[in-house]
Amino acid sequence: MLRYIVPLVVFLGVAGFLLKGLDLNPREVPSPFIDKPAPDFTLQKLLTPEVQFSNKDMLGKVWLLNVFASWCVACRSEHPLLVQLSRANLVPIYGLNYKDAPSDAKNWLQQLGNPYTASLIDYDGKVGIDYGVYGVPETFVIDKQGVIRHKVIGPVTPAALDNCVLPLVKKLQEAAPQQVIKRTEVEGCV
Amino acid sequence: MNALRVFVVMVGMLALVSLASAKEAVPLADDPELEKQVNEITAELRCLVCQNQTIADSHADLAIDLKNQVREMVKSGKTQKEINDYMVQRYGDFVLYRPAMKPSTMLLWAGPFILLVIGLTVLVINLRKRRALVKDEGDLSTDEQQRLKTLLAEQRAEEEKS
């Protein structure tokens, strides 16, 4: 009897792992930045290049940093949702214009609408490297203390926005200045 | 005449093939020693965009940027460990082709050896069982030996008769 049970159990084990593997997304690399301070940067603003922007300017506020580029196809599909989100005025969205010609980016925003409080020029992609960006678009949720609390890889979907990003943003906004809130506290983020 | 034309066309096609496979110029640092070091380091790092290639092999935009980054870091005297730490800080353990030894990777490192030990144990147990089986078959009880003797004797007697 055992000679049949053992292979069966082994087979079921392997099949179980493979089945689980079908659901996993190999493109989604767990970000080492979650719950770490957002890397510091100072960049020129896209529309007013004479003005510099630093991530430190945002201390005390909850904000989204959306990495985008005019050459990025998935950014185009994500864009209407961002425009919609910016109209709702729930949270400031800053754009990190990653490895893009400023003129292209300006055209792009003019055509498709500009959801960003400000876009920042990361022409050589150095800030992108500091933020571990590997697949544009990416969206970081940063809390009042300047700590990254969540990262969406690839286009933000309406479901991800409603179930995770917005509830998390709300919690972070309601938190006391020094209170630590992790994304694990929001059901839709886990 | 026709054969000559075919020949010319074929040579022309071959020439085109050799043109097509000409390699793109790879940006090289002036210093081949430096470039060798950069290659050694980036050959241990996984490209995030095309996940089964090393940064050294990949021509993805990000891989080229990271290669330049590594080149700059090597130039400024950073060690391989410092560079690896820099990458892990940004992209997680995932970038390392050789995962670090730490509690969460212990199973990964020890797993093959554990499987080997399990396999060898099963093998040894099975071999012992089989040997015991063979020995059992070889040993006859006194009754059985007695029966064997009579049977053999009977057979011999019959053979002699015929």
mmCIF file of C-alpha atoms in Angstrom:
data_model
loop_
_atom_site.group_PDB
_atom_site.id
_atom_site.type_symbol
_atom_site.label_atom_id
_atom_site.label_comp_id
_atom_site.label_asym_id
_atom_site.label_seq_id
_atom_site.Cartn_x
_atom_site.Cartn_y
_atom_site.Cartn_z
ATOM 1 C CA MET A 1 0.000 0.000 0.000
ATOM 2 C CA LEU A 2 2.801 2.399 1.002
ATOM 3 C CA ARG A 3 4.439 2.027 -2.400
ATOM 4 C CA TYR A 4 1.371 3.664 -3.945
ATOM 5 C CA ILE A 5 0.793 6.276 -1.264
ATOM 6 C CA VAL A 6 4.321 7.693 -1.221
ATOM 7 C CA PRO A 7 4.498 8.533 -4.969
ATOM 8 C CA LEU A 8 0.956 9.872 -4.793
ATOM 9 C CA VAL A 9 1.829 12.203 -1.937
ATOM 10 C CA VAL A 10 5.010 13.354 -3.710
ATOM 11 C CA PHE A 11 3.038 13.944 -6.907
ATOM 12 C CA LEU A 12 0.355 15.924 -5.107
ATOM 13 C CA GLY A 13 3.036 18.013 -3.403
ATOM 14 C CA VAL A 14 4.759 18.873 -6.679
ATOM 15 C CA ALA A 15 1.415 19.515 -8.396
ATOM 16 C CA GLY A 16 0.419 21.816 -5.527
ATOM 17 C CA PHE A 17 3.561 23.929 -5.902
ATOM 18 C CA LEU A 18 3.179 24.108 -9.684
ATOM 19 C CA LEU A 19 -0.463 25.101 -9.354
ATOM 20 C CA LYS A 20 0.454 27.877 -6.935
ATOM 21 C CA GLY A 21 3.208 28.954 -9.338
ATOM 22 C CA LEU A 22 0.626 29.627 -12.046
ATOM 23 C CA ASP A 23 -0.761 32.474 -9.946
ATOM 24 C CA LEU A 24 2.557 34.093 -9.110
ATOM 25 C CA ASN A 25 3.888 36.929 -11.177
ATOM 26 C CA PRO A 26 7.623 36.487 -11.779
ATOM 27 C CA ARG A 27 7.842 40.127 -12.865
ATOM 28 C CA GLU A 28 6.853 41.239 -9.432
ATOM 29 C CA VAL A 29 10.074 41.442 -7.496
ATOM 30 C CA PRO A 30 9.421 42.144 -3.832
ATOM 31 C CA SER A 31 10.635 45.662 -3.331
ATOM 32 C CA PRO A 32 13.291 46.144 -0.677
ATOM 33 C CA PHE A 33 12.054 49.724 -0.272
ATOM 34 C CA ILE A 34 8.809 48.978 1.528
ATOM 35 C CA ASP A 35 8.954 50.574 4.990
ATOM 36 C CA LYS A 36 12.303 52.221 4.190
ATOM 37 C CA PRO A 37 12.882 55.960 3.843
ATOM 38 C CA ALA A 38 12.437 57.169 0.279
ATOM 39 C CA PRO A 39 15.883 57.832 -1.260
ATOM 40 C CA ASP A 40 16.726 61.532 -1.356
ATOM 41 C CA PHE A 41 16.776 63.408 -4.619
ATOM 42 C CA THR A 42 16.647 66.925 -5.936
ATOM 43 C CA LEU A 43 15.408 67.361 -9.501
ATOM 44 C CA GLN A 44 14.218 70.085 -11.833
ATOM 45 C CA LYS A 45 10.526 70.396 -12.474
ATOM 46 C CA LEU A 46 9.440 69.580 -16.002
ATOM 47 C CA LEU A 47 7.207 72.595 -16.594
ATOM 48 C CA THR A 48 9.269 75.072 -14.583
ATOM 49 C CA PRO A 49 12.869 73.854 -14.955
ATOM 50 C CA GLU A 50 14.184 76.764 -12.921
ATOM 51 C CA VAL A 51 12.448 75.344 -9.837
ATOM 52 C CA GLN A 52 14.015 72.444 -7.990
ATOM 53 C CA PHE A 53 12.036 69.817 -6.156
ATOM 54 C CA SER A 54 13.293 67.599 -3.380
ATOM 55 C CA ASN A 55 11.498 64.671 -1.806
ATOM 56 C CA LYS A 56 12.155 66.403 1.518
ATOM 57 C CA ASP A 57 9.751 69.184 0.486
ATOM 58 C CA MET A 58 6.975 66.659 0.993
ATOM 59 C CA LEU A 59 7.732 65.758 4.620
ATOM 60 C CA GLY A 60 4.517 65.917 6.607
ATOM 61 C CA LYS A 61 2.364 64.979 3.616
ATOM 62 C CA VAL A 62 1.240 61.718 2.106
ATOM 63 C CA TRP A 63 1.989 61.629 -1.614
ATOM 64 C CA LEU A 64 2.305 59.370 -4.629
ATOM 65 C CA LEU A 65 5.377 59.228 -6.815
ATOM 66 C CA ASN A 66 4.469 57.870 -10.231
ATOM 67 C CA VAL A 67 7.326 56.888 -12.536
ATOM 68 C CA PHE A 68 6.341 57.498 -16.150
ATOM 69 C CA ALA A 69 7.760 58.133 -19.603
ATOM 70 C CA SER A 70 6.263 59.123 -22.904
ATOM 71 C CA TRP A 71 7.845 56.058 -24.554
ATOM 72 C CA CYS A 72 6.160 53.733 -22.095
ATOM 73 C CA VAL A 73 3.096 52.038 -23.549
ATOM 74 C CA ALA A 74 1.697 50.809 -20.247
ATOM 75 C CA CYS A 75 1.883 54.378 -18.892
ATOM 76 C CA ARG A 76 -0.562 55.411 -21.568
ATOM 77 C CA SER A 77 -3.103 52.849 -20.415
ATOM 78 C CA GLU A 78 -2.657 53.896 -16.813
ATOM 79 C CA HIS A 79 -2.884 57.611 -17.516
ATOM 80 C CA PRO A 80 -6.670 58.174 -17.596
ATOM 81 C CA LEU A 81 -6.966 56.636 -14.130
ATOM 82 C CA LEU A 82 -4.306 59.003 -12.791
ATOM 83 C CA VAL A 83 -6.056 61.980 -14.361
ATOM 84 C CA GLN A 84 -9.284 60.853 -12.746
ATOM 85 C CA LEU A 85 -7.529 60.407 -9.400
ATOM 86 C CA SER A 86 -5.991 63.870 -9.554
ATOM 87 C CA ARG A 87 -9.422 65.390 -10.187
ATOM 88 C CA ALA A 88 -10.706 63.743 -7.014
ATOM 89 C CA ASN A 89 -8.037 65.722 -5.129
ATOM 90 C CA LEU A 90 -7.406 62.982 -2.608
ATOM 91 C CA VAL A 91 -3.628 62.878 -2.682
ATOM 92 C CA PRO A 92 -0.935 64.812 -4.544
ATOM 93 C CA ILE A 93 0.642 62.829 -7.389
ATOM 94 C CA TYR A 94 4.178 63.674 -8.453
ATOM 95 C CA GLY A 95 5.526 62.322 -11.712
ATOM 96 C CA LEU A 96 9.059 61.091 -12.122
ATOM 97 C CA ASN A 97 9.698 61.523 -15.818
ATOM 98 C CA TYR A 98 12.097 58.630 -16.279
ATOM 99 C CA LYS A 99 14.665 58.658 -19.104
ATOM 100 C CA ASP A 100 12.530 60.802 -21.334
ATOM 101 C CA ALA A 101 13.106 63.868 -23.467
ATOM 102 C CA PRO A 102 11.446 66.791 -21.620
ATOM 103 C CA SER A 103 9.851 68.007 -24.842
ATOM 104 C CA ASP A 104 8.273 64.583 -25.460
ATOM 105 C CA ALA A 105 7.007 64.461 -21.914
ATOM 106 C CA LYS A 106 5.478 67.935 -22.195
ATOM 107 C CA ASN A 107 3.684 66.991 -25.406
ATOM 108 C CA TRP A 108 2.452 63.817 -23.817
ATOM 109 C CA LEU A 109 0.987 65.630 -20.821
ATOM 110 C CA GLN A 110 -0.576 68.233 -23.077
ATOM 111 C CA GLN A 111 -2.283 65.573 -25.168
ATOM 112 C CA LEU A 112 -3.410 63.210 -22.433
ATOM 113 C CA GLY A 113 -3.929 65.571 -19.519
ATOM 114 C CA ASN A 114 -1.624 66.333 -16.640
ATOM 115 C CA PRO A 115 -2.468 64.531 -13.393
ATOM 116 C CA TYR A 116 0.736 65.602 -11.672
ATOM 117 C CA THR A 117 1.145 68.328 -9.089
ATOM 118 C CA ALA A 118 4.604 68.473 -10.620
ATOM 119 C CA SER A 119 6.680 66.279 -12.896
ATOM 120 C CA LEU A 120 10.372 65.906 -12.237
ATOM 121 C CA ILE A 121 13.017 65.407 -14.867
ATOM 122 C CA ASP A 122 15.073 62.255 -14.369
ATOM 123 C CA TYR A 123 16.702 62.370 -17.758
ATOM 124 C CA ASP A 124 19.589 59.995 -17.090
ATOM 125 C CA GLY A 125 17.514 57.648 -14.913
ATOM 126 C CA LYS A 126 19.795 57.996 -11.868
ATOM 127 C CA VAL A 127 16.928 58.669 -9.468
ATOM 128 C CA GLY A 128 15.101 55.750 -11.080
ATOM 129 C CA ILE A 129 18.041 53.505 -10.205
ATOM 130 C CA ASP A 130 18.024 54.830 -6.632
ATOM 131 C CA TYR A 131 14.357 53.910 -6.386
ATOM 132 C CA GLY A 132 14.959 50.464 -7.866
ATOM 133 C CA VAL A 133 12.751 51.183 -10.861
ATOM 134 C CA TYR A 134 12.869 48.361 -13.401
ATOM 135 C CA GLY A 135 9.483 48.384 -15.062
ATOM 136 C CA VAL A 136 7.805 51.673 -15.878
ATOM 137 C CA PRO A 137 5.194 52.618 -14.742
ATOM 138 C CA GLU A 138 5.752 52.225 -11.035
ATOM 139 C CA THR A 139 3.944 54.058 -8.262
ATOM 140 C CA PHE A 140 5.237 54.644 -4.763
ATOM 141 C CA VAL A 141 3.062 55.553 -1.782
ATOM 142 C CA ILE A 142 5.104 57.729 0.595
ATOM 143 C CA ASP A 143 3.943 58.680 4.076
ATOM 144 C CA LYS A 144 4.316 61.814 6.209
ATOM 145 C CA GLN A 145 7.705 60.727 7.513
ATOM 146 C CA GLY A 146 9.018 60.235 4.000
ATOM 147 C CA VAL A 147 8.884 56.444 4.258
ATOM 148 C CA ILE A 148 7.815 54.315 1.301
ATOM 149 C CA ARG A 149 4.789 52.288 2.362
ATOM 150 C CA HIS A 150 3.761 50.667 -0.872
ATOM 151 C CA LYS A 151 4.837 50.252 -4.458
ATOM 152 C CA VAL A 152 2.700 49.314 -7.430
ATOM 153 C CA ILE A 153 4.695 47.743 -10.253
ATOM 154 C CA GLY A 154 3.198 48.220 -13.676
ATOM 155 C CA PRO A 155 0.054 50.198 -14.402
ATOM 156 C CA VAL A 156 -2.202 50.993 -11.456
ATOM 157 C CA THR A 157 -5.499 49.213 -12.003
ATOM 158 C CA PRO A 158 -8.843 50.537 -10.722
ATOM 159 C CA ALA A 159 -9.010 47.500 -8.419
ATOM 160 C CA ALA A 160 -5.543 48.133 -6.958
ATOM 161 C CA LEU A 161 -6.444 51.779 -6.494
ATOM 162 C CA ASP A 162 -9.748 51.131 -4.729
ATOM 163 C CA ASN A 163 -8.676 48.144 -2.645
ATOM 164 C CA CYS A 164 -5.168 49.105 -1.665
ATOM 165 C CA VAL A 165 -3.743 52.469 -2.652
ATOM 166 C CA LEU A 166 -6.623 54.724 -1.645
ATOM 167 C CA PRO A 167 -7.477 52.979 1.666
ATOM 168 C CA LEU A 168 -3.764 53.016 2.527
ATOM 169 C CA VAL A 169 -3.458 56.700 1.633
ATOM 170 C CA LYS A 170 -6.486 57.483 3.774
ATOM 171 C CA LYS A 171 -5.036 55.632 6.759
ATOM 172 C CA LEU A 172 -1.684 57.324 6.328
ATOM 173 C CA GLN A 173 -3.317 60.731 6.090
ATOM 174 C CA GLU A 174 -5.317 60.158 9.242
ATOM 175 C CA ALA A 175 -2.272 58.937 11.157
ATOM 176 C CA ALA A 176 -0.475 61.127 13.671
ATOM 177 C CA PRO A 177 2.786 62.616 12.309
ATOM 178 C CA GLN A 178 5.017 60.004 13.936
ATOM 179 C CA GLN A 179 2.616 57.072 13.801
ATOM 180 C CA VAL A 180 3.799 54.053 11.828
ATOM 181 C CA ILE A 181 1.241 52.437 9.554
ATOM 182 C CA LYS A 182 2.241 49.545 7.340
ATOM 183 C CA ARG A 183 0.527 48.356 4.229
ATOM 184 C CA THR A 184 -0.179 45.034 5.910
ATOM 185 C CA GLU A 185 -2.897 46.876 7.840
ATOM 186 C CA VAL A 186 -4.843 47.345 4.617
ATOM 187 C CA GLU A 187 -6.475 44.140 3.520
ATOM 188 C CA GLY A 188 -6.363 44.864 -0.200
ATOM 189 C CA CYS A 189 -2.599 45.443 -0.182
ATOM 190 C CA VAL A 190 -1.595 42.014 1.059
ATOM 191 C CA MET B 1 26.233 31.869 -68.462
ATOM 192 C CA ASN B 2 23.229 31.036 -66.305
ATOM 193 C CA ALA B 3 25.405 29.197 -63.788
ATOM 194 C CA LEU B 4 27.674 32.216 -63.521
ATOM 195 C CA ARG B 5 24.696 34.450 -62.782
ATOM 196 C CA VAL B 6 23.491 32.095 -60.041
ATOM 197 C CA PHE B 7 26.979 32.028 -58.589
ATOM 198 C CA VAL B 8 27.189 35.831 -58.505
ATOM 199 C CA VAL B 9 23.785 36.088 -56.823
ATOM 200 C CA MET B 10 24.799 33.518 -54.218
ATOM 201 C CA VAL B 11 28.041 35.289 -53.411
ATOM 202 C CA GLY B 12 26.061 38.500 -53.106
ATOM 203 C CA MET B 13 23.662 36.882 -50.667
ATOM 204 C CA LEU B 14 26.503 35.517 -48.580
ATOM 205 C CA ALA B 15 28.021 38.971 -48.412
ATOM 206 C CA LEU B 16 24.682 40.306 -47.145
ATOM 207 C CA VAL B 17 24.540 37.640 -44.452
ATOM 208 C CA SER B 18 27.973 38.596 -43.189
ATOM 209 C CA LEU B 19 26.841 42.221 -43.047
ATOM 210 C CA ALA B 20 23.718 41.314 -41.101
ATOM 211 C CA SER B 21 25.598 39.505 -38.380
ATOM 212 C CA ALA B 22 28.035 42.339 -37.826
ATOM 213 C CA LYS B 23 27.915 43.220 -34.154
ATOM 214 C CA GLU B 24 26.696 46.429 -32.689
ATOM 215 C CA ALA B 25 29.488 48.442 -31.156
ATOM 216 C CA VAL B 26 29.560 47.859 -27.425
ATOM 217 C CA PRO B 27 30.616 50.847 -25.353
ATOM 218 C CA LEU B 28 33.973 49.902 -23.915
ATOM 219 C CA ALA B 29 35.959 51.673 -21.297
ATOM 220 C CA ASP B 30 39.445 52.582 -22.446
ATOM 221 C CA ASP B 31 40.892 50.261 -19.878
ATOM 222 C CA PRO B 32 40.432 46.547 -20.722
ATOM 223 C CA GLU B 33 41.363 45.561 -17.164
ATOM 224 C CA LEU B 34 38.539 47.705 -15.802
ATOM 225 C CA GLU B 35 36.141 46.306 -18.373
ATOM 226 C CA LYS B 36 37.067 42.767 -17.342
ATOM 227 C CA GLN B 37 36.277 43.592 -13.727
ATOM 228 C CA VAL B 38 32.972 45.206 -14.697
ATOM 229 C CA ASN B 39 32.061 42.102 -16.682
ATOM 230 C CA GLU B 40 32.924 39.787 -13.830
ATOM 231 C CA ILE B 41 30.751 41.739 -11.434
ATOM 232 C CA THR B 42 27.802 42.203 -13.766
ATOM 233 C CA ALA B 43 27.890 38.518 -14.738
ATOM 234 C CA GLU B 44 26.803 37.775 -11.155
ATOM 235 C CA LEU B 45 23.863 40.175 -11.279
ATOM 236 C CA ARG B 46 20.442 39.422 -12.687
ATOM 237 C CA CYS B 47 18.892 41.807 -15.144
ATOM 238 C CA LEU B 48 15.538 42.954 -13.772
ATOM 239 C CA VAL B 49 13.966 43.481 -17.168
ATOM 240 C CA CYS B 50 14.877 40.251 -18.937
ATOM 241 C CA GLN B 51 14.965 38.114 -15.883
ATOM 242 C CA ASN B 52 16.982 35.158 -17.032
ATOM 243 C CA GLN B 53 19.910 37.129 -18.311
ATOM 244 C CA THR B 54 22.785 38.624 -16.425
ATOM 245 C CA ILE B 55 23.341 42.350 -16.551
ATOM 246 C CA ALA B 56 26.554 41.600 -18.428
ATOM 247 C CA ASP B 57 24.650 39.741 -21.171
ATOM 248 C CA SER B 58 21.609 41.929 -21.414
ATOM 249 C CA HIS B 59 21.103 44.764 -23.854
ATOM 250 C CA ALA B 60 18.058 46.116 -22.049
ATOM 251 C CA ASP B 61 18.204 49.822 -21.378
ATOM 252 C CA LEU B 62 18.258 49.370 -17.640
ATOM 253 C CA ALA B 63 21.006 46.747 -17.847
ATOM 254 C CA ILE B 64 23.173 49.147 -19.839
ATOM 255 C CA ASP B 65 22.552 51.888 -17.271
ATOM 256 C CA LEU B 66 23.428 49.525 -14.456
ATOM 257 C CA LYS B 67 26.561 48.401 -16.265
ATOM 258 C CA ASN B 68 27.595 52.042 -16.537
ATOM 259 C CA GLN B 69 26.823 52.480 -12.868
ATOM 260 C CA VAL B 70 28.999 49.476 -11.982
ATOM 261 C CA ARG B 71 31.760 50.821 -14.221
ATOM 262 C CA GLU B 72 31.712 54.129 -12.374
ATOM 263 C CA MET B 73 31.727 52.396 -9.024
ATOM 264 C CA VAL B 74 34.661 50.159 -9.964
ATOM 265 C CA LYS B 75 36.499 53.223 -11.213
ATOM 266 C CA SER B 76 35.996 54.944 -7.891
ATOM 267 C CA GLY B 77 37.490 51.926 -6.136
ATOM 268 C CA LYS B 78 34.374 50.197 -4.806
ATOM 269 C CA THR B 79 34.731 46.495 -4.031
ATOM 270 C CA GLN B 80 32.465 43.812 -5.479
ATOM 271 C CA LYS B 81 30.775 43.463 -2.098
ATOM 272 C CA GLU B 82 30.004 47.164 -1.948
ATOM 273 C CA ILE B 83 28.569 47.042 -5.453
ATOM 274 C CA ASN B 84 26.464 43.985 -4.639
ATOM 275 C CA ASP B 85 25.157 45.727 -1.531
ATOM 276 C CA TYR B 86 24.281 48.750 -3.633
ATOM 277 C CA MET B 87 22.255 46.569 -6.006
ATOM 278 C CA VAL B 88 20.561 44.559 -3.255
ATOM 279 C CA GLN B 89 19.581 47.762 -1.512
ATOM 280 C CA ARG B 90 17.717 48.790 -4.663
ATOM 281 C CA TYR B 91 16.444 45.587 -6.202
ATOM 282 C CA GLY B 92 16.485 43.099 -3.342
ATOM 283 C CA ASP B 93 18.212 39.723 -3.094
ATOM 284 C CA PHE B 94 16.612 38.895 -6.411
ATOM 285 C CA VAL B 95 19.480 40.550 -8.333
ATOM 286 C CA LEU B 96 22.072 38.195 -6.910
ATOM 287 C CA TYR B 97 22.602 34.993 -8.853
ATOM 288 C CA ARG B 98 24.278 33.608 -5.739
ATOM 289 C CA PRO B 99 21.813 34.197 -2.932
ATOM 290 C CA ALA B 100 23.297 35.344 0.362
ATOM 291 C CA MET B 101 23.523 32.859 3.230
ATOM 292 C CA LYS B 102 20.967 33.916 5.786
ATOM 293 C CA PRO B 103 18.122 32.314 7.737
ATOM 294 C CA SER B 104 15.554 32.817 4.972
ATOM 295 C CA THR B 105 17.813 31.199 2.356
ATOM 296 C CA MET B 106 19.039 28.301 4.481
ATOM 297 C CA LEU B 107 16.537 25.878 2.962
ATOM 298 C CA LEU B 108 17.641 26.957 -0.496
ATOM 299 C CA TRP B 109 21.283 26.237 0.263
ATOM 300 C CA ALA B 110 20.764 23.115 2.366
ATOM 301 C CA GLY B 111 17.821 21.735 0.333
ATOM 302 C CA PRO B 112 19.807 19.753 -2.260
ATOM 303 C CA PHE B 113 21.950 18.181 0.445
ATOM 304 C CA ILE B 114 18.902 17.307 2.534
ATOM 305 C CA LEU B 115 17.323 15.676 -0.541
ATOM 306 C CA LEU B 116 20.567 13.799 -1.193
ATOM 307 C CA VAL B 117 20.639 12.466 2.373
ATOM 308 C CA ILE B 118 16.979 11.412 2.139
ATOM 309 C CA GLY B 119 17.652 9.673 -1.174
ATOM 310 C CA LEU B 120 20.704 7.836 0.158
ATOM 311 C CA THR B 121 18.822 6.755 3.300
ATOM 312 C CA VAL B 122 15.965 5.344 1.230
ATOM 313 C CA LEU B 123 18.466 3.559 -1.010
ATOM 314 C CA VAL B 124 20.346 2.007 1.914
ATOM 315 C CA ILE B 125 17.121 0.896 3.595
ATOM 316 C CA ASN B 126 15.888 -0.709 0.385
ATOM 317 C CA LEU B 127 19.180 -2.469 -0.276
ATOM 318 C CA ARG B 128 19.212 -3.880 3.269
ATOM 319 C CA LYS B 129 15.649 -5.078 2.906
ATOM 320 C CA ARG B 130 16.463 -6.786 -0.352
ATOM 321 C CA ARG B 131 19.534 -8.463 1.093
ATOM 322 C CA ALA B 132 17.495 -9.741 4.054
ATOM 323 C CA LEU B 133 14.954 -11.080 1.577
ATOM 324 C CA VAL B 134 17.617 -12.977 -0.366
ATOM 325 C CA LYS B 135 19.058 -14.410 2.845
ATOM 326 C CA ASP B 136 15.587 -15.574 3.975
ATOM 327 C CA GLU B 137 15.107 -17.424 0.738
ATOM 328 C CA GLY B 138 18.483 -19.091 1.112
ATOM 329 C CA ASP B 139 17.842 -20.444 4.577
ATOM 330 C CA LEU B 140 15.574 -23.484 4.683
ATOM 331 C CA SER B 141 14.192 -24.846 7.880
ATOM 332 C CA THR B 142 15.199 -28.396 8.887
ATOM 333 C CA ASP B 143 11.785 -29.645 7.748
ATOM 334 C CA GLU B 144 12.207 -28.028 4.389
ATOM 335 C CA GLN B 145 15.728 -29.446 4.044
ATOM 336 C CA GLN B 146 14.380 -32.868 4.821
ATOM 337 C CA ARG B 147 11.672 -32.481 2.142
ATOM 338 C CA LEU B 148 14.212 -31.233 -0.333
ATOM 339 C CA LYS B 149 16.385 -34.265 0.249
ATOM 340 C CA THR B 150 13.504 -36.716 -0.215
ATOM 341 C CA LEU B 151 12.352 -34.919 -3.368
ATOM 342 C CA LEU B 152 15.821 -34.999 -4.856
ATOM 343 C CA ALA B 153 16.221 -38.638 -3.898
ATOM 344 C CA GLU B 154 12.895 -39.498 -5.527
ATOM 345 C CA GLN B 155 13.852 -37.729 -8.689
ATOM 346 C CA ARG B 156 17.197 -39.492 -8.847
ATOM 347 C CA ALA B 157 15.503 -42.857 -8.306
ATOM 348 C CA GLU B 158 13.088 -42.152 -11.160
ATOM 349 C CA GLU B 159 15.895 -41.105 -13.484
ATOM 350 C CA GLU B 160 17.790 -44.285 -12.734
ATOM 351 C CA LYS B 161 14.682 -46.358 -13.438
ATOM 352 C CA SER B 162 14.218 -44.845 -16.861
#
